[in-house]
XYZ file of C-alpha atoms in Angstrom:
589
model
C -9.958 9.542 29.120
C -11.778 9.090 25.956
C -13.612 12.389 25.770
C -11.489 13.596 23.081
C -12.655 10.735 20.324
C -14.399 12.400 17.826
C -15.963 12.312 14.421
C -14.268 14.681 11.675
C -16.420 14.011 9.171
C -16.370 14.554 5.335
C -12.948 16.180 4.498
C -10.580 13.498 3.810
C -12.111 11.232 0.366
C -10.054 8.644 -0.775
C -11.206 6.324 -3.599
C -8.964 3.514 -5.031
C -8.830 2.864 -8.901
C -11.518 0.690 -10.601
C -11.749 -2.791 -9.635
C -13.689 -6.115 -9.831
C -14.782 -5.878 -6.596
C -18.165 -4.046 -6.212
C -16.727 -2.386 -2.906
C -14.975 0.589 -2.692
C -14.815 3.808 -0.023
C -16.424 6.863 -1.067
C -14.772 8.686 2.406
C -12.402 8.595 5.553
C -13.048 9.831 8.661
C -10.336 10.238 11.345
C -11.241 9.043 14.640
C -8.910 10.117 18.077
C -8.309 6.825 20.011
C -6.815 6.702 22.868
C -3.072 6.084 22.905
C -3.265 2.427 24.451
C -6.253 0.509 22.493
C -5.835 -3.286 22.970
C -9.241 -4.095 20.611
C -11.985 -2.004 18.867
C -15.335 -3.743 17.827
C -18.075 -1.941 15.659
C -21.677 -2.955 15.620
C -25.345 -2.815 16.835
C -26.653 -2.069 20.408
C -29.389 -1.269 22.079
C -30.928 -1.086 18.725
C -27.820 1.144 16.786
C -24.643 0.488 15.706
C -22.214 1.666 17.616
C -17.881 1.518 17.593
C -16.673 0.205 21.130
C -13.036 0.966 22.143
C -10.939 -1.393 24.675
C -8.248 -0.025 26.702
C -6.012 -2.094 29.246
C -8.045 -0.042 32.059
C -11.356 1.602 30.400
C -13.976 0.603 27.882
C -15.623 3.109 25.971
C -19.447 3.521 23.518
C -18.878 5.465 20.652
C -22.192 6.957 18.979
C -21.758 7.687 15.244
C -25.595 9.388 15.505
C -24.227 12.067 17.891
C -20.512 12.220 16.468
C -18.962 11.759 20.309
C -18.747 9.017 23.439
C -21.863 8.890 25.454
C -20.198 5.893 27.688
C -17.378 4.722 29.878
C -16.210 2.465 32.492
C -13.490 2.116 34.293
C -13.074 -1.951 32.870
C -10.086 -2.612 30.947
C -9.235 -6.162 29.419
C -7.532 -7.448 26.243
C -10.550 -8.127 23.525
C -14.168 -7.019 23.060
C -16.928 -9.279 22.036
C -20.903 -7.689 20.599
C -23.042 -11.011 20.262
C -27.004 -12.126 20.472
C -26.531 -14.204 23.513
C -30.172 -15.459 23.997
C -31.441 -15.189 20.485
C -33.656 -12.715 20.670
C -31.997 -10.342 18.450
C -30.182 -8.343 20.557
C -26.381 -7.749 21.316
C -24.824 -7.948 24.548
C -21.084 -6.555 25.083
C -18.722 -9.016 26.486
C -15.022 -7.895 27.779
C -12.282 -10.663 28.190
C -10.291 -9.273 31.276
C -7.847 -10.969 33.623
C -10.379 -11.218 36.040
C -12.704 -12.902 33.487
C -15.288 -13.043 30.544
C -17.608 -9.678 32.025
C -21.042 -8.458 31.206
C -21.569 -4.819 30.196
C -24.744 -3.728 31.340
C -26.720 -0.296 30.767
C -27.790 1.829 28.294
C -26.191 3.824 25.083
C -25.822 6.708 27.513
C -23.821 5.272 30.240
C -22.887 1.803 31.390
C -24.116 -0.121 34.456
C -22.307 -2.539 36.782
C -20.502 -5.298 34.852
C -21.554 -8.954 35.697
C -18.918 -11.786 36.037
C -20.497 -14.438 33.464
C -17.284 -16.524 33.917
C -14.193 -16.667 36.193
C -10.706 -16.853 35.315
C -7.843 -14.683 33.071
C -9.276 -14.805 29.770
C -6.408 -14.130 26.872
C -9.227 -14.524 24.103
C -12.828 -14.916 23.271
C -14.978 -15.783 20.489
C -18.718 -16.740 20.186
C -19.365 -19.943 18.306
C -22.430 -22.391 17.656
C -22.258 -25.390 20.397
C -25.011 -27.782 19.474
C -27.739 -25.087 18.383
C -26.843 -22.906 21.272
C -24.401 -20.021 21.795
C -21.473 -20.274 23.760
C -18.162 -18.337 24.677
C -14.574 -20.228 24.008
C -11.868 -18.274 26.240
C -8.810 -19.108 25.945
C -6.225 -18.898 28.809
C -2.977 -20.608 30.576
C -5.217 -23.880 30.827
C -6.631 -24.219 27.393
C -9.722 -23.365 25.823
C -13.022 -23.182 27.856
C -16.589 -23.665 26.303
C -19.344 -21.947 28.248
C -22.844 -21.778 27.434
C -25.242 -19.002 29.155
C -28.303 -20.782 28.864
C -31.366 -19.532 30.735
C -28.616 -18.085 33.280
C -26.928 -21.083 33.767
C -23.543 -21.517 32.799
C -22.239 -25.001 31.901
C -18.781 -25.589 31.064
C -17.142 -28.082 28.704
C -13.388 -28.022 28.544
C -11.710 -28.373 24.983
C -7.996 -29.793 25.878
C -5.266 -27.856 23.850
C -1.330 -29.155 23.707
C 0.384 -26.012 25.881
C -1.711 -22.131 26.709
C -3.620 -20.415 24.026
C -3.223 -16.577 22.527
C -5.505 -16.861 19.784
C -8.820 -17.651 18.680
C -11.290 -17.719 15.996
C -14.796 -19.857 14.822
C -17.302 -19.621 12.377
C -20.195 -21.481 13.093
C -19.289 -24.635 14.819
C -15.809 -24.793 13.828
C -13.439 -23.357 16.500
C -9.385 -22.673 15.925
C -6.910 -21.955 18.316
C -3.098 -21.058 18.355
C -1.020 -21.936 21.039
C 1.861 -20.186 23.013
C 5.185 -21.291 21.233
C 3.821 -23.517 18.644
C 4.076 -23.035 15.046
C 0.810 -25.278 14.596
C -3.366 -24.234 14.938
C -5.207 -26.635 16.291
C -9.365 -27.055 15.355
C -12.161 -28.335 17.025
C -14.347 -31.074 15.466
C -16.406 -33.363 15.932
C -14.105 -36.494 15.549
C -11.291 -34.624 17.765
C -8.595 -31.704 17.582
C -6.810 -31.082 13.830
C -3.721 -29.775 13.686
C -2.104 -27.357 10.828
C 1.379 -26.224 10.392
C 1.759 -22.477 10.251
C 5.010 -21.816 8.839
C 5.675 -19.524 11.902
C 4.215 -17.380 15.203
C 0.496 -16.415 14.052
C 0.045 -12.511 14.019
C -3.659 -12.513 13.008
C -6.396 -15.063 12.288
C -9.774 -15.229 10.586
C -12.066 -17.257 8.003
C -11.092 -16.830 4.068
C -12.438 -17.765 1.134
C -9.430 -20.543 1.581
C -10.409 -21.764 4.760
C -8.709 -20.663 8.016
C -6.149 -17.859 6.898
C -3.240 -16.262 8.841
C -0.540 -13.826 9.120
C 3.006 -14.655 9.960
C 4.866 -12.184 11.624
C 7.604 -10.511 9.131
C 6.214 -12.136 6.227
C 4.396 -10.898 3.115
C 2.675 -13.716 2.812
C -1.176 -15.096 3.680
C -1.838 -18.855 4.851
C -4.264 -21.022 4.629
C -5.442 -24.648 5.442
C -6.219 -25.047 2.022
C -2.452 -24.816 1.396
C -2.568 -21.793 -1.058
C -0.552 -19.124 0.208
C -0.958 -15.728 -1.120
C 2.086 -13.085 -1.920
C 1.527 -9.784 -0.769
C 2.601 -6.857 -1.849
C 3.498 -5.660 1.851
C 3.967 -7.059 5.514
C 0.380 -6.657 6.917
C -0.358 -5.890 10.494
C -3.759 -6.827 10.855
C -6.943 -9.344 9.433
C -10.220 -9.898 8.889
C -12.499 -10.933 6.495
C -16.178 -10.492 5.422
C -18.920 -10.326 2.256
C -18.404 -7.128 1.344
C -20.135 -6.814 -2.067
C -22.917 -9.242 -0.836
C -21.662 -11.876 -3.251
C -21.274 -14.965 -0.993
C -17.722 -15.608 -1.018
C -15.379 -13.421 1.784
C -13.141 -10.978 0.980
C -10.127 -10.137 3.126
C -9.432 -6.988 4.688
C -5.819 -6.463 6.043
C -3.796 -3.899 8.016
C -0.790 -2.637 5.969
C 1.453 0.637 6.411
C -0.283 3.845 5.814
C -2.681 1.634 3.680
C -5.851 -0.629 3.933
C -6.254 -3.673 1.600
C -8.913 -5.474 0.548
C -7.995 -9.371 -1.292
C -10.919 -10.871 -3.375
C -9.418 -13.810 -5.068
C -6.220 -12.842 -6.173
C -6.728 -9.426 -6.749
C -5.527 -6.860 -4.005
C -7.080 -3.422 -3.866
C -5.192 -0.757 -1.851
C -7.231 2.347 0.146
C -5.487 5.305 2.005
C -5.278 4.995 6.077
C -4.091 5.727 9.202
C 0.178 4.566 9.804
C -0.480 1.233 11.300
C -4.189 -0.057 11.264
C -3.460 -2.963 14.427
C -7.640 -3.473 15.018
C -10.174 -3.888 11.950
C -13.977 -4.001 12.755
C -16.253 -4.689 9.860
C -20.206 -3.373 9.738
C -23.080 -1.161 8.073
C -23.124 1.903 10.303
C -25.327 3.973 8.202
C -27.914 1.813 6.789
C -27.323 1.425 3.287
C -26.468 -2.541 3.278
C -22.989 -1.796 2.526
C -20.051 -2.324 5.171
C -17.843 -0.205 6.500
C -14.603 -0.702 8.000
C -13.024 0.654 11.431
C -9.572 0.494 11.798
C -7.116 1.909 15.126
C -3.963 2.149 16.434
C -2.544 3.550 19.379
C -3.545 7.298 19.264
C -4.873 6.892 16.031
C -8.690 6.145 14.090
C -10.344 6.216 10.846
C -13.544 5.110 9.305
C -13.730 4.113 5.584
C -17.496 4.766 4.334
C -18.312 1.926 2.022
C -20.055 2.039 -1.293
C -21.448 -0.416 -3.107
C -22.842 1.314 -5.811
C -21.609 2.848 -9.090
C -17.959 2.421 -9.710
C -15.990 5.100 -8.077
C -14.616 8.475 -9.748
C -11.316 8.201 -9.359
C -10.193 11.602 -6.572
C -7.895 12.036 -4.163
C -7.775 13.547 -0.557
C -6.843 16.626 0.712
C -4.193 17.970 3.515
C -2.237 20.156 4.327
C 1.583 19.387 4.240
C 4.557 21.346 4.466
C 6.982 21.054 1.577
C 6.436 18.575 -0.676
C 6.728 14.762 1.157
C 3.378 13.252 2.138
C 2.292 11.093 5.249
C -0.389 8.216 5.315
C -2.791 9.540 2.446
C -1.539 10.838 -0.784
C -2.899 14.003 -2.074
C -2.689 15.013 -5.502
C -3.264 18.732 -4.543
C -1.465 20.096 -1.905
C -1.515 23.126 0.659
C 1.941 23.338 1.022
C 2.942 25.820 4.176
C 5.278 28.302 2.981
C 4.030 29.407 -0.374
C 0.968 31.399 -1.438
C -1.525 31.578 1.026
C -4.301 29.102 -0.044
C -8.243 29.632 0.384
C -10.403 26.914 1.481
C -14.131 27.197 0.953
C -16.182 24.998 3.475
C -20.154 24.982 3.578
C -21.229 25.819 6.820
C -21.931 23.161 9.682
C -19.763 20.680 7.150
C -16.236 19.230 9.645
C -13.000 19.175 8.380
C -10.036 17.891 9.226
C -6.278 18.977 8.367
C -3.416 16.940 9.526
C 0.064 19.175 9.727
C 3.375 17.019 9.246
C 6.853 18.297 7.884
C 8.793 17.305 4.761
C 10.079 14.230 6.473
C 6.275 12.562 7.636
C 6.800 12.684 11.425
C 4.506 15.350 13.153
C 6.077 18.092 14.370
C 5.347 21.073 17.031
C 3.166 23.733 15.598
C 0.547 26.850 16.711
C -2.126 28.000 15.073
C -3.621 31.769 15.179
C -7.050 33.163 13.935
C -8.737 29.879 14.122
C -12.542 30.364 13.678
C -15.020 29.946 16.322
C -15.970 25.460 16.349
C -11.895 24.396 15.088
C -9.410 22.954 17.659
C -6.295 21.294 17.631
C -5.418 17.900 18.837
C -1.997 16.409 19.035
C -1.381 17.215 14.805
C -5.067 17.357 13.696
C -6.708 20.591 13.339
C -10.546 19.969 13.357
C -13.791 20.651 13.773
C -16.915 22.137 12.538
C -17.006 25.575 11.317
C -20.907 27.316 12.357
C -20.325 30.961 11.765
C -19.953 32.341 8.169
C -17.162 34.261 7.274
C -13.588 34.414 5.610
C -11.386 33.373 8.871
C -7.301 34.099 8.292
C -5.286 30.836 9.678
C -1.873 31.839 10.202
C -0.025 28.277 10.710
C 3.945 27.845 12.059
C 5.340 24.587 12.095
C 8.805 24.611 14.450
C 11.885 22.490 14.060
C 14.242 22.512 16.878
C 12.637 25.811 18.280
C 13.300 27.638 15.006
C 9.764 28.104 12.625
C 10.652 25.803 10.088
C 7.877 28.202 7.663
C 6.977 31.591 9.405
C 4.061 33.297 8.857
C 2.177 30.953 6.340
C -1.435 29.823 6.352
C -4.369 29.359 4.583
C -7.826 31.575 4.429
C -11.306 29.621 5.442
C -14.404 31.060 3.666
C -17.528 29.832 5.102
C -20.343 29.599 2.938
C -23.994 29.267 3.799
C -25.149 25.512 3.227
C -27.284 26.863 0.371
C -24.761 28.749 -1.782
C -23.845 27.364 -5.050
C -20.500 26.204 -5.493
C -19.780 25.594 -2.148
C -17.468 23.065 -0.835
C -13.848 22.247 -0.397
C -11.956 24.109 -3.116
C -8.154 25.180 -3.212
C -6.560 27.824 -5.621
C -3.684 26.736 -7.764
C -0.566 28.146 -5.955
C 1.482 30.773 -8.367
C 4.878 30.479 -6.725
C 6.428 28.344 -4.379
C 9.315 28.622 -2.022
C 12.246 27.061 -2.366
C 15.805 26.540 -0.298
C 18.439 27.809 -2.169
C 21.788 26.380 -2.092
C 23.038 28.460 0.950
C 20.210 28.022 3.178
C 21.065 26.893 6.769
C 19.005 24.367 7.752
C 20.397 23.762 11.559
C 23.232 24.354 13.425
C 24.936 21.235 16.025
C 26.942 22.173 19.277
C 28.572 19.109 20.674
C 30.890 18.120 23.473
C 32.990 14.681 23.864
C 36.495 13.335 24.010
C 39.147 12.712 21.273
C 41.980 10.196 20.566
C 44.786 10.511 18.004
C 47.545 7.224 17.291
C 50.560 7.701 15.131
C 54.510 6.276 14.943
C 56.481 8.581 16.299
C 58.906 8.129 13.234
C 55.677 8.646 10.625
C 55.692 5.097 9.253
C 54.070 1.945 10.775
C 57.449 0.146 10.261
C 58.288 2.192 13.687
C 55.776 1.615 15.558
C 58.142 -1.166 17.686
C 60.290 2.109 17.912
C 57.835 4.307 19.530
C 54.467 5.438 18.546
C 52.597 7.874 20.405
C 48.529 8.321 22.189
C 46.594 11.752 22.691
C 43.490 12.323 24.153
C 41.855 15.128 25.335
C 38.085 16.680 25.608
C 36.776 17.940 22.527
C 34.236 20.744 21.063
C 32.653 21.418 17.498
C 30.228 23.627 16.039
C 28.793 22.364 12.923
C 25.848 23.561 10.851
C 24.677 21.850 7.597
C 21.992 23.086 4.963
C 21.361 23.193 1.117
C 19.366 20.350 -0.324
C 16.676 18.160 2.160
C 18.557 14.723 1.619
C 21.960 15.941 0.227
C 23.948 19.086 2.143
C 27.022 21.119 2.706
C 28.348 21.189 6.646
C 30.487 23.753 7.989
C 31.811 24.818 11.071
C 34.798 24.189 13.632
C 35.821 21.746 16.427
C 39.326 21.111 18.495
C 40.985 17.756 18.675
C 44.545 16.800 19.599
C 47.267 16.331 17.219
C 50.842 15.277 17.293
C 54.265 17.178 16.751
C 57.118 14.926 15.640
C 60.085 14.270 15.908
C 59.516 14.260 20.084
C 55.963 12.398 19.453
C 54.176 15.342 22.236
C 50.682 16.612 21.550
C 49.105 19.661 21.235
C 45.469 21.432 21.234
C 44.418 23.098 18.743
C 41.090 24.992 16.435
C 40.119 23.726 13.165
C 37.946 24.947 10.787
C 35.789 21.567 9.083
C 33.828 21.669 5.856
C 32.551 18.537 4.322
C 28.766 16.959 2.977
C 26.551 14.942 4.358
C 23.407 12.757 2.715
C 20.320 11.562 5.183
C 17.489 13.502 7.479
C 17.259 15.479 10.088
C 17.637 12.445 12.327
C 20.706 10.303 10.432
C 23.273 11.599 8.331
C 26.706 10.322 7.516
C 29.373 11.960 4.587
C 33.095 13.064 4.532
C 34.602 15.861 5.738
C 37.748 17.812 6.068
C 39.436 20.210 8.550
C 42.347 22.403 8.897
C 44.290 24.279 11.861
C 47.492 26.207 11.686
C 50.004 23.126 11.997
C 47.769 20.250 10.035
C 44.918 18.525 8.152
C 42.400 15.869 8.190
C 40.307 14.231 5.980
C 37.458 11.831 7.462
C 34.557 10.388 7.768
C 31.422 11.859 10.310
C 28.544 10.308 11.201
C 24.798 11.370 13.099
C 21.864 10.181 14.730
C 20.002 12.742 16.828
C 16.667 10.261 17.610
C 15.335 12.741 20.527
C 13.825 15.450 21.054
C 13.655 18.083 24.097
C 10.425 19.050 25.537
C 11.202 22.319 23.702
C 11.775 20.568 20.421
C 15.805 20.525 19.972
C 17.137 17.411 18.403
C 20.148 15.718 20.066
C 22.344 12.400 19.836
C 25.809 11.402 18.630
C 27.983 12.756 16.585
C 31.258 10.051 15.800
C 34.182 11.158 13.397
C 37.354 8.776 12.040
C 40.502 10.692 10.222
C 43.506 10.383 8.956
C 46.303 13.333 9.581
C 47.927 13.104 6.069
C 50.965 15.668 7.060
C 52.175 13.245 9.848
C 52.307 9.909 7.698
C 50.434 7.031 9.722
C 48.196 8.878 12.013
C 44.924 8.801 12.907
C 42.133 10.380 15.095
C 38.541 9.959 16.279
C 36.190 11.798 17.924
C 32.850 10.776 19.726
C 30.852 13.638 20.746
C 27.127 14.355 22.211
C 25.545 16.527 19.616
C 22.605 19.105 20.468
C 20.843 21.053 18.137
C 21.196 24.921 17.942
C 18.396 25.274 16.026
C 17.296 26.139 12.199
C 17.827 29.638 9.998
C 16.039 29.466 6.631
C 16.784 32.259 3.921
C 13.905 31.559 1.577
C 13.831 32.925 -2.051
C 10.523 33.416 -3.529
């Protein structure tokens, strides 16, 4: 299951403007994670840091010295734990599982059986200082248990809590816990429980500069139990905190969209990252006393190198993008698929890694011809190391709704020899670029459904006591819509029932409809008009096509409300099931 995690090493850079803080990232590198990660936790064992990955039914060793996992078992739980245990300077890896708190034993190449070190469904665990020796606090239904491995014997103390804990944390000797359905977290001392309000359900929890500092769900906000709640600039969706700069005092590291920030003081610096970092693991992986940060989501991994030297120069990263909309990290320079093909110079044995979106930021279905021998593709990543020299021809299509959205467009791959000059990742100014012109047909909609029509039989509402008269009947439509990527024409034709007075019957009949629309390829709404041989409408249509066939058509509802102005007070709507009939782009150069 977690053979396909990888390191792509030293293509994506992102570094943040100057700050205060003598911390910044000198590089990202993307990680695959497995699409259901409940907790990620980076550190040493056996003697080298490693980055350990949780899954609800497999645990995984990650070595950054080989670049790939040399470990698995098939032992899933909810949080991972790397702790000295004994005190003789080594780790041990705890799981929390439903079974219990469990022992990974073995070796950096391959697990061994797991030992039970204490019964029970454990929701949460933390290590924390009990009277000079370490024990484990896991939380479940009953409370909070204290358990101390000492010399292989476990004693227990129980810590009472009000109703069943989700949440933990302790530094030291202090120990804080949240409980199911409270808006409180309660502490541990030494002259009995402490109890702070939280101002609502705790997402995330963690030591701060502050004291004990939270996330409320929905909020852009930070609390702490020294009552100084911080403003931030988004909604984050994960926490932690540690020295980064070696200064003394904690910084705090939080999850936000598409973005990593780092809070020291008051100050917030902002870094470039996966969608939705929902795990953060702090340490030094390669030795240079400066930490570096792990961060995951379902499906998704990165880790930002730290540097704690020299302020940064300010660059950007690199990807490749169609159009001109960009996804989690924001290039200054862009490959953009459809215009002049682009060169990219790469030393050899360097890694690289390209992620493919479309103009919108959602990944979409794409193929790939004439990669070079060491470069694969997984789900919208194209990676991999690159050992043979040579100039390789990447021909690249990305598809919308079976249709290439930008035929026959790529980039060339020159591999240099590690010792020529001037080699690295370089891309050549494009000279033209391709654009839609007004009369490009972006995609075509068939739809099927049922319409309604309601009108006095006399034309005015004042008759309706004298007779008004109901149509229904199935209904059709053809539409296709292009120009502009936000704001486009529609065309097309549908049928719909309408009403011939004075008798107040019905009839079927053809129209042709033109109107505009303004949204994306998955919501649009604008008016419209249509016109048959016997009448007119003028409405309003709305769109959402949310899904997507295995083959990559778009399809939804399509819901329309007009007014016949020929016959007076009468109106009309239609609700039909929309598919996609594909994309036809007529590109000027």
């Amino acid at each position: 299951m977690f053979s396909n995690i990888f390191r792509v090493g030293l293509f994506v850079i992102a570094v943040t403007p100057a700050s205060a803080l003598g911390w910044s990232t000198k590089e990202l590198r993307l990680l695959a994670i497995p699409d259901e990660v409940t907790d990620i936790e980076m550190g040493e064992l056996h003697g080298e840091v490693v980055l350990t990955i949780l899954t609800p039914t497999e645990v995984s060793l990650f070595r950054f010295a080989s670049g790939k996992v040399t470990a698995t078992k098939g032992v899933g739980g909810q949080q991972l734990l790397l702790h000295d245990l004994d005190g003789n300077g080594q780790n041990e890896l705890l799981l929390c599982t439903s079974e219990g708190v469990q022992l990974m034993r073995g070796t950096l190449e391959a697990f061994g059986d797991a030992l039970l070190l204490a019964a029970g469904p454990c929701d949460a665990l933390v290590a924390i200082d009990d009277d000079g020796v370490t024990a484990l606090a896991i939380a479940g239904e009953e409370g909070v248990k204290i358990v101390r491995p000492i010399d292989g014997v476990l004693s227990f103390t129980d810590w009472p809590t009000p109703s069943p804990v989700d949440l933990l944390a302790a530094k030291g000797k202090r120990l804080i816990a949240t409980m199911v359905g409270s808006n409180q977290i309660f502490e541990r001392t030494a002259l009995g429980p402490v109890t702070y309000p939280t101002g609502g359900a705790v997402g995330s929890l963690t030591m701060g500069p502050d004291g004990w500092t939270w996330t409320i769900a929905d909020q852009p906000l930070l609390h702490n139990t020294s009552f100084k709640p911080l403003e931030l600039s988004q909604v984050p969706t994960s926490l932690a905190s540690a020295d980064l700069d070696s200064n003394g005092v904690l910084e705090l590291v939080l999850g936000y969209d598409k973005q990593i920030a780092i809070i020291d003081g008051e100050e917030e610096t902002t870094y470039p990252a996966i969608h939705q970092p929902a795990h953060l693991s702090i340490a030094d992986i390669d030795g240079d006393s400066c930490p570096d940060i792990a961060i995951a989501e379902n499906g998704a991994g990165a880790l930002l190198i730290g540097d704690c030297g020299a302020e940064p120069i300010p660059t950007e990263p690199l990807q490749l993008v169609t159009e001109a909309k960009v996804p989690a990290i924001e290039p200054s320079e862009r490959i953009l698929l459809g215009q002049e093909w682009m060169e990219v110079a790469v030393p050899r044995g360097e890694s690289i890694a390209i992620r493919l979106v479309d103009a919108q930021g959602w990944t979409s279905r794409f193929d790939a011809l004439g990669l070079p021998p060491g470069l694969a593709i997984s789900n919208d990543i194209l990676h991999g190391t690159i050992e043979e020299p040579g100039d390789y021809r990447v021909t690249v299509t990305l598809y919308d709704d079976d249709v290439p959205r930008v035929p026959a467009s790529g980039f060339t791959i020159h591999i240099a020899e590690a010792s020529e000059e001037g080699s690295g990742i370089k891309v050549s100014s494009p000279e033209k670029q391709r654009k839609y012109t007004f009369f490009s047909i972006r995609s075509c909609m068939a739809g099927v459904g049922g319409a309604a029509g309601l009108a006095a039989d006399q034309g005015e509402w004042a008759n309706m006591s004298n007779g008004y008269s109901l149509a229904g009947s199935p209904a059709f439509s053809v539409v296709c819509s292009g120009g502009g990527q936000t704001v486009r024409w529609l065309g097309g034709v549908d049928t719909a029932p309408i009403f011939v007075f004075p008798y107040g019957g019905s009839a079927h009949v053809l129209m042709g409809i033109l109107g505009m629309e303004v949204g994306n390829d998955t919501a649009a709404i604008g008016p419209y008009a249509s016109a048959g041989l016997v009448m007119a409408t003028v409405g309003l249509r709305g769109v959402w096509t949310p899904y997507t066939s295995k083959r990559g058509r778009r399809h939804g509802i399509d819901i329309r409300a007009a007014w016949i102005p020929a016959q007076g007070q009468a109106f009309q709507a239609m609700v039909l099931y929309t598919w996609s009939l594909g994309g036809f782009h007529k590109n000027k150069v």
